Amino acid sequence: MFLRCGRFSLPLERPLVMGVVNVTPDSFSDGGKFMDREAAVAHARRMVEEGADLVDVGAESTRPGAHAVSEDEELRRLMPVLESLADLPVPVSVDTRRVRVMRQALAAGASMINDVQALQAAGAPEAVAASDCAVCLMHMKGDPRTMQKDPQYGDVVSEVSAFLASRIAAAQASGIARERLTVDPGFGFGKALAHNLELLRRLGELAVHGVPLLVGLSRKSMLGAMTGRPAADRLAPSIAAALLAAHHGAKILRVHDVRETRDALAVWQALRTA
Ligand code: HH2
């Protein structure tokens, strides 16, 4: 299995690590740290040195309670960073839900679009189809401002799975080949702790769609709920969660701590292939 990702083709025999670069003043765990173009670019390059297989650059926080930024502001934050990363030896993914941002990012050399709204914005599937980038279709219930206000499901896994199936079908109908797709259950996006745990425990059920699973658990509040640790102090639970996700079939792990996650995965991988 491999993922077509712009000019890259990523083999998926071992779980890949996607390093997070937030060019935002308000992201929940590293907001404000990489607002400056140079700092964001240096951070991305450092993550590649540490073994990131991809980097994911986002200029709008989607954390619970976050307010949307204007499209112009998102582009103003994002584009200089993308231009400076054009020569990166690994694919650059852009975390955005806006069509104009997708188009400009792809024109500037982005190899993947990571859309927490799973290409539901009008024109989004066409914007992606017109390129050869990979795409992440993520499940979210509600919108970031209100999504953590008492989310309700019947069976969370069936509901998420049905949504992802419908978005895969929509993407393919728009001309996006299956080898370009990844899906993500969207941990923490309109889910209570019990929903997140159920999704992690039954992650394997989402593999039925036959496209690689991308998972973001790094530093999330569900890990805070389990350990009592603040976001800046969730390295150990993030590593535990990444390993569990890999064990349950995740193929791409979206993380803030690349070196530590790679090391932990190396141990897991060694045991698996011994
Ligand atoms: N989580 C966040 C942002 N984007 N994309 C995918 N595919 N999956 C995720 O789980 C996911 C995501 C939230 O984390 P972070 O980027 O660290 O924070 P913020 O949204 O506040 O910038």
PDB file of C-alpha atoms and ligand atoms in Angstrom:
ATOM      1  CA  MET A   1       0.000   0.000   0.000  1.00  0.00           C
ATOM      2  CA  PHE A   2       1.225   3.501  -0.773  1.00  0.00           C
ATOM      3  CA  LEU A   3      -0.136   7.030  -0.718  1.00  0.00           C
ATOM      4  CA  ARG A   4       0.147   9.231  -3.761  1.00  0.00           C
ATOM      5  CA  CYS A   5       1.106  12.625  -2.489  1.00  0.00           C
ATOM      6  CA  GLY A   6       1.961  15.149  -5.200  1.00  0.00           C
ATOM      7  CA  ARG A   7       5.446  14.387  -6.489  1.00  0.00           C
ATOM      8  CA  PHE A   8       5.931  11.876  -3.666  1.00  0.00           C
ATOM      9  CA  SER A   9       4.751   8.319  -3.279  1.00  0.00           C
ATOM     10  CA  LEU A  10       4.729   7.250   0.357  1.00  0.00           C
ATOM     11  CA  PRO A  11       5.042   3.552   1.203  1.00  0.00           C
ATOM     12  CA  LEU A  12       2.830   2.563   4.127  1.00  0.00           C
ATOM     13  CA  GLU A  13       4.542  -0.600   5.398  1.00  0.00           C
ATOM     14  CA  ARG A  14       5.435   1.144   8.659  1.00  0.00           C
ATOM     15  CA  PRO A  15       3.369   3.914  10.289  1.00  0.00           C
ATOM     16  CA  LEU A  16       4.394   7.355   9.036  1.00  0.00           C
ATOM     17  CA  VAL A  17       4.926  10.350  11.285  1.00  0.00           C
ATOM     18  CA  MET A  18       3.400  13.688  10.305  1.00  0.00           C
ATOM     19  CA  GLY A  19       4.914  16.609  12.234  1.00  0.00           C
ATOM     20  CA  VAL A  20       2.593  19.488  13.167  1.00  0.00           C
ATOM     21  CA  VAL A  21       3.538  23.105  12.449  1.00  0.00           C
ATOM     22  CA  ASN A  22       0.936  25.554  13.721  1.00  0.00           C
ATOM     23  CA  VAL A  23       1.385  29.095  12.408  1.00  0.00           C
ATOM     24  CA  THR A  24      -1.283  30.335  14.795  1.00  0.00           C
ATOM     25  CA  PRO A  25      -1.401  32.519  17.892  1.00  0.00           C
ATOM     26  CA  ASP A  26      -3.973  30.293  19.601  1.00  0.00           C
ATOM     27  CA  SER A  27      -3.392  26.568  18.948  1.00  0.00           C
ATOM     28  CA  PHE A  28      -4.054  24.631  22.093  1.00  0.00           C
ATOM     29  CA  SER A  29      -0.585  23.221  22.706  1.00  0.00           C
ATOM     30  CA  ASP A  30       1.913  25.362  20.793  1.00  0.00           C
ATOM     31  CA  GLY A  31      -0.076  28.479  19.867  1.00  0.00           C
ATOM     32  CA  GLY A  32       2.092  31.553  19.402  1.00  0.00           C
ATOM     33  CA  LYS A  33       5.374  29.661  19.363  1.00  0.00           C
ATOM     34  CA  PHE A  34       5.779  29.503  15.592  1.00  0.00           C
ATOM     35  CA  MET A  35       3.852  32.575  14.428  1.00  0.00           C
ATOM     36  CA  ASP A  36       7.049  34.015  13.075  1.00  0.00           C
ATOM     37  CA  ARG A  37       7.874  32.729   9.580  1.00  0.00           C
ATOM     38  CA  GLU A  38      11.473  31.861  10.416  1.00  0.00           C
ATOM     39  CA  ALA A  39      10.504  30.023  13.583  1.00  0.00           C
ATOM     40  CA  ALA A  40       7.846  27.983  11.766  1.00  0.00           C
ATOM     41  CA  VAL A  41      10.211  27.087   8.916  1.00  0.00           C
ATOM     42  CA  ALA A  42      13.014  26.140  11.320  1.00  0.00           C
ATOM     43  CA  HIS A  43      10.593  24.012  13.314  1.00  0.00           C
ATOM     44  CA  ALA A  44       9.462  22.165  10.164  1.00  0.00           C
ATOM     45  CA  ARG A  45      13.069  21.522   9.089  1.00  0.00           C
ATOM     46  CA  ARG A  46      13.981  20.300  12.564  1.00  0.00           C
ATOM     47  CA  MET A  47      11.090  17.846  12.491  1.00  0.00           C
ATOM     48  CA  VAL A  48      12.290  16.491   9.148  1.00  0.00           C
ATOM     49  CA  GLU A  49      15.772  15.986  10.645  1.00  0.00           C
ATOM     50  CA  GLU A  50      14.104  14.145  13.519  1.00  0.00           C
ATOM     51  CA  GLY A  51      12.431  11.771  11.086  1.00  0.00           C
ATOM     52  CA  ALA A  52       9.107  13.335  10.078  1.00  0.00           C
ATOM     53  CA  ASP A  53       7.756  11.637   6.953  1.00  0.00           C
ATOM     54  CA  LEU A  54       5.498  14.635   6.244  1.00  0.00           C
ATOM     55  CA  VAL A  55       4.844  18.002   7.843  1.00  0.00           C
ATOM     56  CA  ASP A  56       1.386  19.499   8.313  1.00  0.00           C
ATOM     57  CA  VAL A  57       1.237  23.294   8.317  1.00  0.00           C
ATOM     58  CA  GLY A  58      -1.876  24.958   9.713  1.00  0.00           C
ATOM     59  CA  ALA A  59      -2.690  28.642   9.999  1.00  0.00           C
ATOM     60  CA  GLU A  60      -6.125  28.399  11.611  1.00  0.00           C
ATOM     61  CA  SER A  61      -6.681  26.798  14.995  1.00  0.00           C
ATOM     62  CA  THR A  62      -9.510  24.263  15.039  1.00  0.00           C
ATOM     63  CA  ARG A  63      -9.236  23.528  18.743  1.00  0.00           C
ATOM     64  CA  PRO A  64     -12.535  23.400  20.669  1.00  0.00           C
ATOM     65  CA  GLY A  65     -13.822  26.944  21.173  1.00  0.00           C
ATOM     66  CA  ALA A  66     -11.521  28.463  18.542  1.00  0.00           C
ATOM     67  CA  HIS A  67     -12.896  31.306  16.433  1.00  0.00           C
ATOM     68  CA  ALA A  68     -12.422  31.174  12.673  1.00  0.00           C
ATOM     69  CA  VAL A  69      -9.765  33.503  11.238  1.00  0.00           C
ATOM     70  CA  SER A  70     -10.413  35.413   8.011  1.00  0.00           C
ATOM     71  CA  GLU A  71      -9.290  33.838   4.773  1.00  0.00           C
ATOM     72  CA  ASP A  72      -6.876  36.703   4.145  1.00  0.00           C
ATOM     73  CA  GLU A  73      -5.320  36.279   7.575  1.00  0.00           C
ATOM     74  CA  GLU A  74      -4.968  32.520   7.059  1.00  0.00           C
ATOM     75  CA  LEU A  75      -3.200  33.122   3.733  1.00  0.00           C
ATOM     76  CA  ARG A  76      -1.033  35.879   5.202  1.00  0.00           C
ATOM     77  CA  ARG A  77       0.224  33.481   7.890  1.00  0.00           C
ATOM     78  CA  LEU A  78       0.536  30.432   5.675  1.00  0.00           C
ATOM     79  CA  MET A  79       1.944  31.432   2.308  1.00  0.00           C
ATOM     80  CA  PRO A  80       5.373  32.782   3.359  1.00  0.00           C
ATOM     81  CA  VAL A  81       5.976  29.595   5.350  1.00  0.00           C
ATOM     82  CA  LEU A  82       4.931  27.391   2.430  1.00  0.00           C
ATOM     83  CA  GLU A  83       7.163  29.294   0.023  1.00  0.00           C
ATOM     84  CA  SER A  84      10.133  28.779   2.335  1.00  0.00           C
ATOM     85  CA  LEU A  85       9.395  25.061   2.563  1.00  0.00           C
ATOM     86  CA  ALA A  86       9.167  24.472  -1.203  1.00  0.00           C
ATOM     87  CA  ASP A  87      12.474  22.537  -1.168  1.00  0.00           C
ATOM     88  CA  LEU A  88      11.594  20.288   1.784  1.00  0.00           C
ATOM     89  CA  PRO A  89      12.538  16.652   1.043  1.00  0.00           C
ATOM     90  CA  VAL A  90       9.211  15.368   2.426  1.00  0.00           C
ATOM     91  CA  PRO A  91       5.621  16.259   1.475  1.00  0.00           C
ATOM     92  CA  VAL A  92       4.136  19.418   2.956  1.00  0.00           C
ATOM     93  CA  SER A  93       0.505  19.042   3.960  1.00  0.00           C
ATOM     94  CA  VAL A  94      -1.713  22.067   4.556  1.00  0.00           C
ATOM     95  CA  ASP A  95      -4.368  21.946   7.248  1.00  0.00           C
ATOM     96  CA  THR A  96      -7.193  24.055   5.860  1.00  0.00           C
ATOM     97  CA  ARG A  97     -10.908  23.936   5.138  1.00  0.00           C
ATOM     98  CA  ARG A  98     -10.971  26.839   2.693  1.00  0.00           C
ATOM     99  CA  VAL A  99     -10.999  26.406  -1.055  1.00  0.00           C
ATOM    100  CA  ARG A 100      -8.996  29.540  -1.888  1.00  0.00           C
ATOM    101  CA  VAL A 101      -6.334  28.493   0.621  1.00  0.00           C
ATOM    102  CA  MET A 102      -6.253  24.983  -0.879  1.00  0.00           C
ATOM    103  CA  ARG A 103      -5.777  26.363  -4.386  1.00  0.00           C
ATOM    104  CA  GLN A 104      -3.004  28.760  -3.413  1.00  0.00           C
ATOM    105  CA  ALA A 105      -1.263  26.189  -1.233  1.00  0.00           C
ATOM    106  CA  LEU A 106      -1.273  23.621  -4.036  1.00  0.00           C
ATOM    107  CA  ALA A 107       0.043  26.200  -6.497  1.00  0.00           C
ATOM    108  CA  ALA A 108       2.864  26.917  -4.021  1.00  0.00           C
ATOM    109  CA  GLY A 109       3.861  23.253  -3.942  1.00  0.00           C
ATOM    110  CA  ALA A 110       1.849  21.660  -1.126  1.00  0.00           C
ATOM    111  CA  SER A 111       1.561  17.885  -1.639  1.00  0.00           C
ATOM    112  CA  MET A 112      -1.391  17.196   0.635  1.00  0.00           C
ATOM    113  CA  ILE A 113      -4.558  18.892   1.859  1.00  0.00           C
ATOM    114  CA  ASN A 114      -5.625  18.015   5.396  1.00  0.00           C
ATOM    115  CA  ASP A 115      -9.244  19.109   5.656  1.00  0.00           C
ATOM    116  CA  VAL A 116     -11.044  18.782   8.996  1.00  0.00           C
ATOM    117  CA  GLN A 117     -14.263  19.270   6.997  1.00  0.00           C
ATOM    118  CA  ALA A 118     -13.536  16.421   4.590  1.00  0.00           C
ATOM    119  CA  LEU A 119     -13.893  18.562   1.417  1.00  0.00           C
ATOM    120  CA  GLN A 120     -17.465  19.559   2.236  1.00  0.00           C
ATOM    121  CA  ALA A 121     -16.931  23.233   1.304  1.00  0.00           C
ATOM    122  CA  ALA A 122     -18.362  24.076  -2.112  1.00  0.00           C
ATOM    123  CA  GLY A 123     -15.586  23.718  -4.688  1.00  0.00           C
ATOM    124  CA  ALA A 124     -13.185  21.860  -2.369  1.00  0.00           C
ATOM    125  CA  PRO A 125     -13.288  18.468  -4.163  1.00  0.00           C
ATOM    126  CA  GLU A 126     -12.700  20.205  -7.506  1.00  0.00           C
ATOM    127  CA  ALA A 127      -9.767  22.214  -6.111  1.00  0.00           C
ATOM    128  CA  VAL A 128      -8.112  19.013  -4.912  1.00  0.00           C
ATOM    129  CA  ALA A 129      -9.037  16.970  -7.999  1.00  0.00           C
ATOM    130  CA  ALA A 130      -7.294  19.509 -10.218  1.00  0.00           C
ATOM    131  CA  SER A 131      -3.957  18.622  -8.607  1.00  0.00           C
ATOM    132  CA  ASP A 132      -2.206  15.347  -7.764  1.00  0.00           C
ATOM    133  CA  CYS A 133      -2.016  15.950  -4.016  1.00  0.00           C
ATOM    134  CA  ALA A 134      -3.083  13.566  -1.281  1.00  0.00           C
ATOM    135  CA  VAL A 135      -6.013  14.498   0.932  1.00  0.00           C
ATOM    136  CA  CYS A 136      -7.123  13.723   4.466  1.00  0.00           C
ATOM    137  CA  LEU A 137     -10.890  13.449   4.939  1.00  0.00           C
ATOM    138  CA  MET A 138     -11.625  13.978   8.638  1.00  0.00           C
ATOM    139  CA  HIS A 139     -14.813  13.487  10.620  1.00  0.00           C
ATOM    140  CA  MET A 140     -16.015  16.374  12.750  1.00  0.00           C
ATOM    141  CA  LYS A 141     -19.429  16.767  14.385  1.00  0.00           C
ATOM    142  CA  GLY A 142     -20.501  20.413  14.478  1.00  0.00           C
ATOM    143  CA  ASP A 143     -17.947  23.197  14.199  1.00  0.00           C
ATOM    144  CA  PRO A 144     -14.939  24.050  16.378  1.00  0.00           C
ATOM    145  CA  ARG A 145     -16.687  26.863  18.243  1.00  0.00           C
ATOM    146  CA  THR A 146     -19.390  24.610  19.677  1.00  0.00           C
ATOM    147  CA  MET A 147     -18.447  20.999  18.895  1.00  0.00           C
ATOM    148  CA  GLN A 148     -17.530  19.963  22.447  1.00  0.00           C
ATOM    149  CA  LYS A 149     -20.915  21.039  23.880  1.00  0.00           C
ATOM    150  CA  ASP A 150     -22.413  17.664  24.746  1.00  0.00           C
ATOM    151  CA  PRO A 151     -21.885  15.723  21.490  1.00  0.00           C
ATOM    152  CA  GLN A 152     -24.305  12.788  21.065  1.00  0.00           C
ATOM    153  CA  TYR A 153     -24.041   9.604  19.014  1.00  0.00           C
ATOM    154  CA  GLY A 154     -25.840   6.293  18.736  1.00  0.00           C
ATOM    155  CA  ASP A 155     -22.841   4.128  17.851  1.00  0.00           C
ATOM    156  CA  VAL A 156     -19.975   6.547  17.327  1.00  0.00           C
ATOM    157  CA  VAL A 157     -17.889   4.104  15.264  1.00  0.00           C
ATOM    158  CA  SER A 158     -20.712   3.302  12.817  1.00  0.00           C
ATOM    159  CA  GLU A 159     -21.593   6.966  12.458  1.00  0.00           C
ATOM    160  CA  VAL A 160     -18.000   8.059  11.810  1.00  0.00           C
ATOM    161  CA  SER A 161     -17.468   5.112   9.477  1.00  0.00           C
ATOM    162  CA  ALA A 162     -20.591   5.901   7.408  1.00  0.00           C
ATOM    163  CA  PHE A 163     -19.544   9.544   7.142  1.00  0.00           C
ATOM    164  CA  LEU A 164     -16.040   8.611   5.982  1.00  0.00           C
ATOM    165  CA  ALA A 165     -17.471   6.161   3.422  1.00  0.00           C
ATOM    166  CA  SER A 166     -19.689   8.903   2.002  1.00  0.00           C
ATOM    167  CA  ARG A 167     -16.786  11.363   1.794  1.00  0.00           C
ATOM    168  CA  ILE A 168     -14.559   8.759   0.088  1.00  0.00           C
ATOM    169  CA  ALA A 169     -17.337   8.209  -2.461  1.00  0.00           C
ATOM    170  CA  ALA A 170     -17.770  11.970  -2.983  1.00  0.00           C
ATOM    171  CA  ALA A 171     -14.022  12.459  -3.434  1.00  0.00           C
ATOM    172  CA  GLN A 172     -13.802   9.627  -5.956  1.00  0.00           C
ATOM    173  CA  ALA A 173     -16.861  10.929  -7.812  1.00  0.00           C
ATOM    174  CA  SER A 174     -15.030  14.253  -8.170  1.00  0.00           C
ATOM    175  CA  GLY A 175     -12.080  12.521  -9.795  1.00  0.00           C
ATOM    176  CA  ILE A 176      -9.734  12.081  -6.824  1.00  0.00           C
ATOM    177  CA  ALA A 177      -8.129   8.639  -7.144  1.00  0.00           C
ATOM    178  CA  ARG A 178      -8.338   6.290  -4.182  1.00  0.00           C
ATOM    179  CA  GLU A 179      -4.517   6.125  -3.814  1.00  0.00           C
ATOM    180  CA  ARG A 180      -4.630   9.831  -2.915  1.00  0.00           C
ATOM    181  CA  LEU A 181      -7.072   9.443  -0.003  1.00  0.00           C
ATOM    182  CA  THR A 182      -6.620   9.084   3.746  1.00  0.00           C
ATOM    183  CA  VAL A 183      -9.365   9.172   6.388  1.00  0.00           C
ATOM    184  CA  ASP A 184      -9.333  10.312  10.002  1.00  0.00           C
ATOM    185  CA  PRO A 185     -11.933   9.759  12.753  1.00  0.00           C
ATOM    186  CA  GLY A 186     -11.155  13.228  14.130  1.00  0.00           C
ATOM    187  CA  PHE A 187     -10.328  12.608  17.773  1.00  0.00           C
ATOM    188  CA  GLY A 188     -11.691  15.442  19.904  1.00  0.00           C
ATOM    189  CA  PHE A 189     -13.742  16.973  17.095  1.00  0.00           C
ATOM    190  CA  GLY A 190     -17.261  16.833  18.500  1.00  0.00           C
ATOM    191  CA  LYS A 191     -16.560  13.808  20.699  1.00  0.00           C
ATOM    192  CA  ALA A 192     -16.745  13.230  24.443  1.00  0.00           C
ATOM    193  CA  LEU A 193     -14.037  11.177  26.166  1.00  0.00           C
ATOM    194  CA  ALA A 194     -16.112   7.984  25.925  1.00  0.00           C
ATOM    195  CA  HIS A 195     -16.530   8.516  22.155  1.00  0.00           C
ATOM    196  CA  ASN A 196     -12.798   9.063  21.679  1.00  0.00           C
ATOM    197  CA  LEU A 197     -11.982   5.919  23.652  1.00  0.00           C
ATOM    198  CA  GLU A 198     -14.506   3.853  21.707  1.00  0.00           C
ATOM    199  CA  LEU A 199     -13.021   5.101  18.426  1.00  0.00           C
ATOM    200  CA  LEU A 200      -9.478   4.274  19.524  1.00  0.00           C
ATOM    201  CA  ARG A 201     -10.438   0.831  20.800  1.00  0.00           C
ATOM    202  CA  ARG A 202     -12.306   0.016  17.566  1.00  0.00           C
ATOM    203  CA  LEU A 203     -10.052   1.945  15.176  1.00  0.00           C
ATOM    204  CA  GLY A 204      -9.484  -1.233  13.170  1.00  0.00           C
ATOM    205  CA  GLU A 205     -13.132  -1.170  12.056  1.00  0.00           C
ATOM    206  CA  LEU A 206     -12.410   1.982  10.054  1.00  0.00           C
ATOM    207  CA  ALA A 207      -9.819   0.128   7.992  1.00  0.00           C
ATOM    208  CA  VAL A 208     -12.686  -1.510   6.043  1.00  0.00           C
ATOM    209  CA  HIS A 209     -12.711   1.457   3.689  1.00  0.00           C
ATOM    210  CA  GLY A 210      -9.353   0.317   2.335  1.00  0.00           C
ATOM    211  CA  VAL A 211      -7.721   3.745   2.538  1.00  0.00           C
ATOM    212  CA  PRO A 212      -4.981   4.583   5.060  1.00  0.00           C
ATOM    213  CA  LEU A 213      -6.028   5.833   8.479  1.00  0.00           C
ATOM    214  CA  LEU A 214      -4.524   9.090   9.709  1.00  0.00           C
ATOM    215  CA  VAL A 215      -4.864   9.779  13.422  1.00  0.00           C
ATOM    216  CA  GLY A 216      -4.231  12.874  15.556  1.00  0.00           C
ATOM    217  CA  LEU A 217      -4.099  12.255  19.287  1.00  0.00           C
ATOM    218  CA  SER A 218      -0.984  14.233  20.170  1.00  0.00           C
ATOM    219  CA  ARG A 219      -1.377  16.374  23.318  1.00  0.00           C
ATOM    220  CA  LYS A 220      -5.168  16.327  23.009  1.00  0.00           C
ATOM    221  CA  SER A 221      -7.444  17.124  25.915  1.00  0.00           C
ATOM    222  CA  MET A 222      -8.649  13.509  26.121  1.00  0.00           C
ATOM    223  CA  LEU A 223      -5.080  12.688  27.243  1.00  0.00           C
ATOM    224  CA  GLY A 224      -5.343  15.485  29.792  1.00  0.00           C
ATOM    225  CA  ALA A 225      -8.607  13.994  31.041  1.00  0.00           C
ATOM    226  CA  MET A 226      -6.898  10.619  31.538  1.00  0.00           C
ATOM    227  CA  THR A 227      -3.692  11.884  33.155  1.00  0.00           C
ATOM    228  CA  GLY A 228      -4.523  15.250  34.693  1.00  0.00           C
ATOM    229  CA  ARG A 229      -1.646  16.825  32.719  1.00  0.00           C
ATOM    230  CA  PRO A 230      -1.788  20.213  30.940  1.00  0.00           C
ATOM    231  CA  ALA A 231      -1.207  20.329  27.152  1.00  0.00           C
ATOM    232  CA  ALA A 232       2.481  21.215  27.485  1.00  0.00           C
ATOM    233  CA  ASP A 233       3.076  18.150  29.659  1.00  0.00           C
ATOM    234  CA  ARG A 234       1.432  15.386  27.616  1.00  0.00           C
ATOM    235  CA  LEU A 235       4.417  13.813  25.890  1.00  0.00           C
ATOM    236  CA  ALA A 236       4.175  10.432  27.620  1.00  0.00           C
ATOM    237  CA  PRO A 237       0.417  10.001  27.068  1.00  0.00           C
ATOM    238  CA  SER A 238       0.836  11.198  23.469  1.00  0.00           C
ATOM    239  CA  ILE A 239       3.435   8.502  22.820  1.00  0.00           C
ATOM    240  CA  ALA A 240       1.246   5.871  24.443  1.00  0.00           C
ATOM    241  CA  ALA A 241      -1.697   6.974  22.299  1.00  0.00           C
ATOM    242  CA  ALA A 242       0.401   6.985  19.111  1.00  0.00           C
ATOM    243  CA  LEU A 243       1.581   3.425  19.758  1.00  0.00           C
ATOM    244  CA  LEU A 244      -1.936   2.231  20.496  1.00  0.00           C
ATOM    245  CA  ALA A 245      -3.211   3.892  17.338  1.00  0.00           C
ATOM    246  CA  ALA A 246      -0.453   2.226  15.305  1.00  0.00           C
ATOM    247  CA  HIS A 247      -1.280  -1.084  16.926  1.00  0.00           C
ATOM    248  CA  HIS A 248      -4.923  -0.660  15.914  1.00  0.00           C
ATOM    249  CA  GLY A 249      -4.027   0.077  12.309  1.00  0.00           C
ATOM    250  CA  ALA A 250      -3.231   3.799  11.988  1.00  0.00           C
ATOM    251  CA  LYS A 251      -0.881   4.388   9.044  1.00  0.00           C
ATOM    252  CA  ILE A 252      -0.113   8.080   9.590  1.00  0.00           C
ATOM    253  CA  LEU A 253       0.314   9.638  13.030  1.00  0.00           C
ATOM    254  CA  ARG A 254      -0.065  13.418  13.298  1.00  0.00           C
ATOM    255  CA  VAL A 255       2.189  14.463  16.188  1.00  0.00           C
ATOM    256  CA  HIS A 256       3.942  17.417  17.781  1.00  0.00           C
ATOM    257  CA  ASP A 257       6.898  15.381  19.109  1.00  0.00           C
ATOM    258  CA  VAL A 258       8.482  13.691  16.125  1.00  0.00           C
ATOM    259  CA  ARG A 259      11.729  12.311  17.540  1.00  0.00           C
ATOM    260  CA  GLU A 260      10.089  10.706  20.556  1.00  0.00           C
ATOM    261  CA  THR A 261       7.263   9.227  18.475  1.00  0.00           C
ATOM    262  CA  ARG A 262       9.703   7.796  15.923  1.00  0.00           C
ATOM    263  CA  ASP A 263      11.740   6.193  18.716  1.00  0.00           C
ATOM    264  CA  ALA A 264       8.684   4.638  20.315  1.00  0.00           C
ATOM    265  CA  LEU A 265       7.458   3.358  16.940  1.00  0.00           C
ATOM    266  CA  ALA A 266      10.891   1.856  16.236  1.00  0.00           C
ATOM    267  CA  VAL A 267      10.511  -0.365  19.296  1.00  0.00           C
ATOM    268  CA  TRP A 268       6.986  -1.409  18.287  1.00  0.00           C
ATOM    269  CA  GLN A 269       8.073  -2.019  14.709  1.00  0.00           C
ATOM    270  CA  ALA A 270      11.113  -4.097  15.760  1.00  0.00           C
ATOM    271  CA  LEU A 271       8.911  -6.401  17.787  1.00  0.00           C
ATOM    272  CA  ARG A 272       6.414  -6.714  14.959  1.00  0.00           C
ATOM    273  CA  THR A 273       8.974  -7.655  12.361  1.00  0.00           C
ATOM    274  CA  ALA A 274      11.234  -9.806  14.580  1.00  0.00           C
TER     275      ALA A 274
HETATM  276  N1  HH2 B   1      -6.235  17.817  15.015  1.00  0.00           N
HETATM  277  C1  HH2 B   1      -5.993  19.144  15.052  1.00  0.00           C
HETATM  278  C2  HH2 B   1      -5.835  19.862  13.859  1.00  0.00           C
HETATM  279  N2  HH2 B   1      -5.903  19.244  12.660  1.00  0.00           N
HETATM  280  N3  HH2 B   1      -6.168  17.260  11.389  1.00  0.00           N
HETATM  281  C3  HH2 B   1      -6.393  15.958  11.335  1.00  0.00           C
HETATM  282  N4  HH2 B   1      -6.448  15.314  10.155  1.00  0.00           N
HETATM  283  N5  HH2 B   1      -6.577  15.193  12.473  1.00  0.00           N
HETATM  284  C4  HH2 B   1      -6.537  15.762  13.707  1.00  0.00           C
HETATM  285  O1  HH2 B   1      -6.749  15.038  14.707  1.00  0.00           O
HETATM  286  C5  HH2 B   1      -6.302  17.177  13.815  1.00  0.00           C
HETATM  287  C6  HH2 B   1      -6.118  17.910  12.611  1.00  0.00           C
HETATM  288  C7  HH2 B   1      -5.887  19.854  16.357  1.00  0.00           C
HETATM  289  O2  HH2 B   1      -4.573  19.859  16.826  1.00  0.00           O
HETATM  290  P1  HH2 B   1      -3.534  21.081  16.671  1.00  0.00           P
HETATM  291  O3  HH2 B   1      -3.212  21.355  15.244  1.00  0.00           O
HETATM  292  O4  HH2 B   1      -2.361  20.806  17.505  1.00  0.00           O
HETATM  293  O5  HH2 B   1      -4.272  22.309  17.291  1.00  0.00           O
HETATM  294  P2  HH2 B   1      -5.047  23.522  16.660  1.00  0.00           P
HETATM  295  O6  HH2 B   1      -6.177  23.049  15.842  1.00  0.00           O
HETATM  296  O7  HH2 B   1      -5.502  24.282  17.884  1.00  0.00           O
HETATM  297  O8  HH2 B   1      -4.082  24.294  15.824  1.00  0.00           O
END
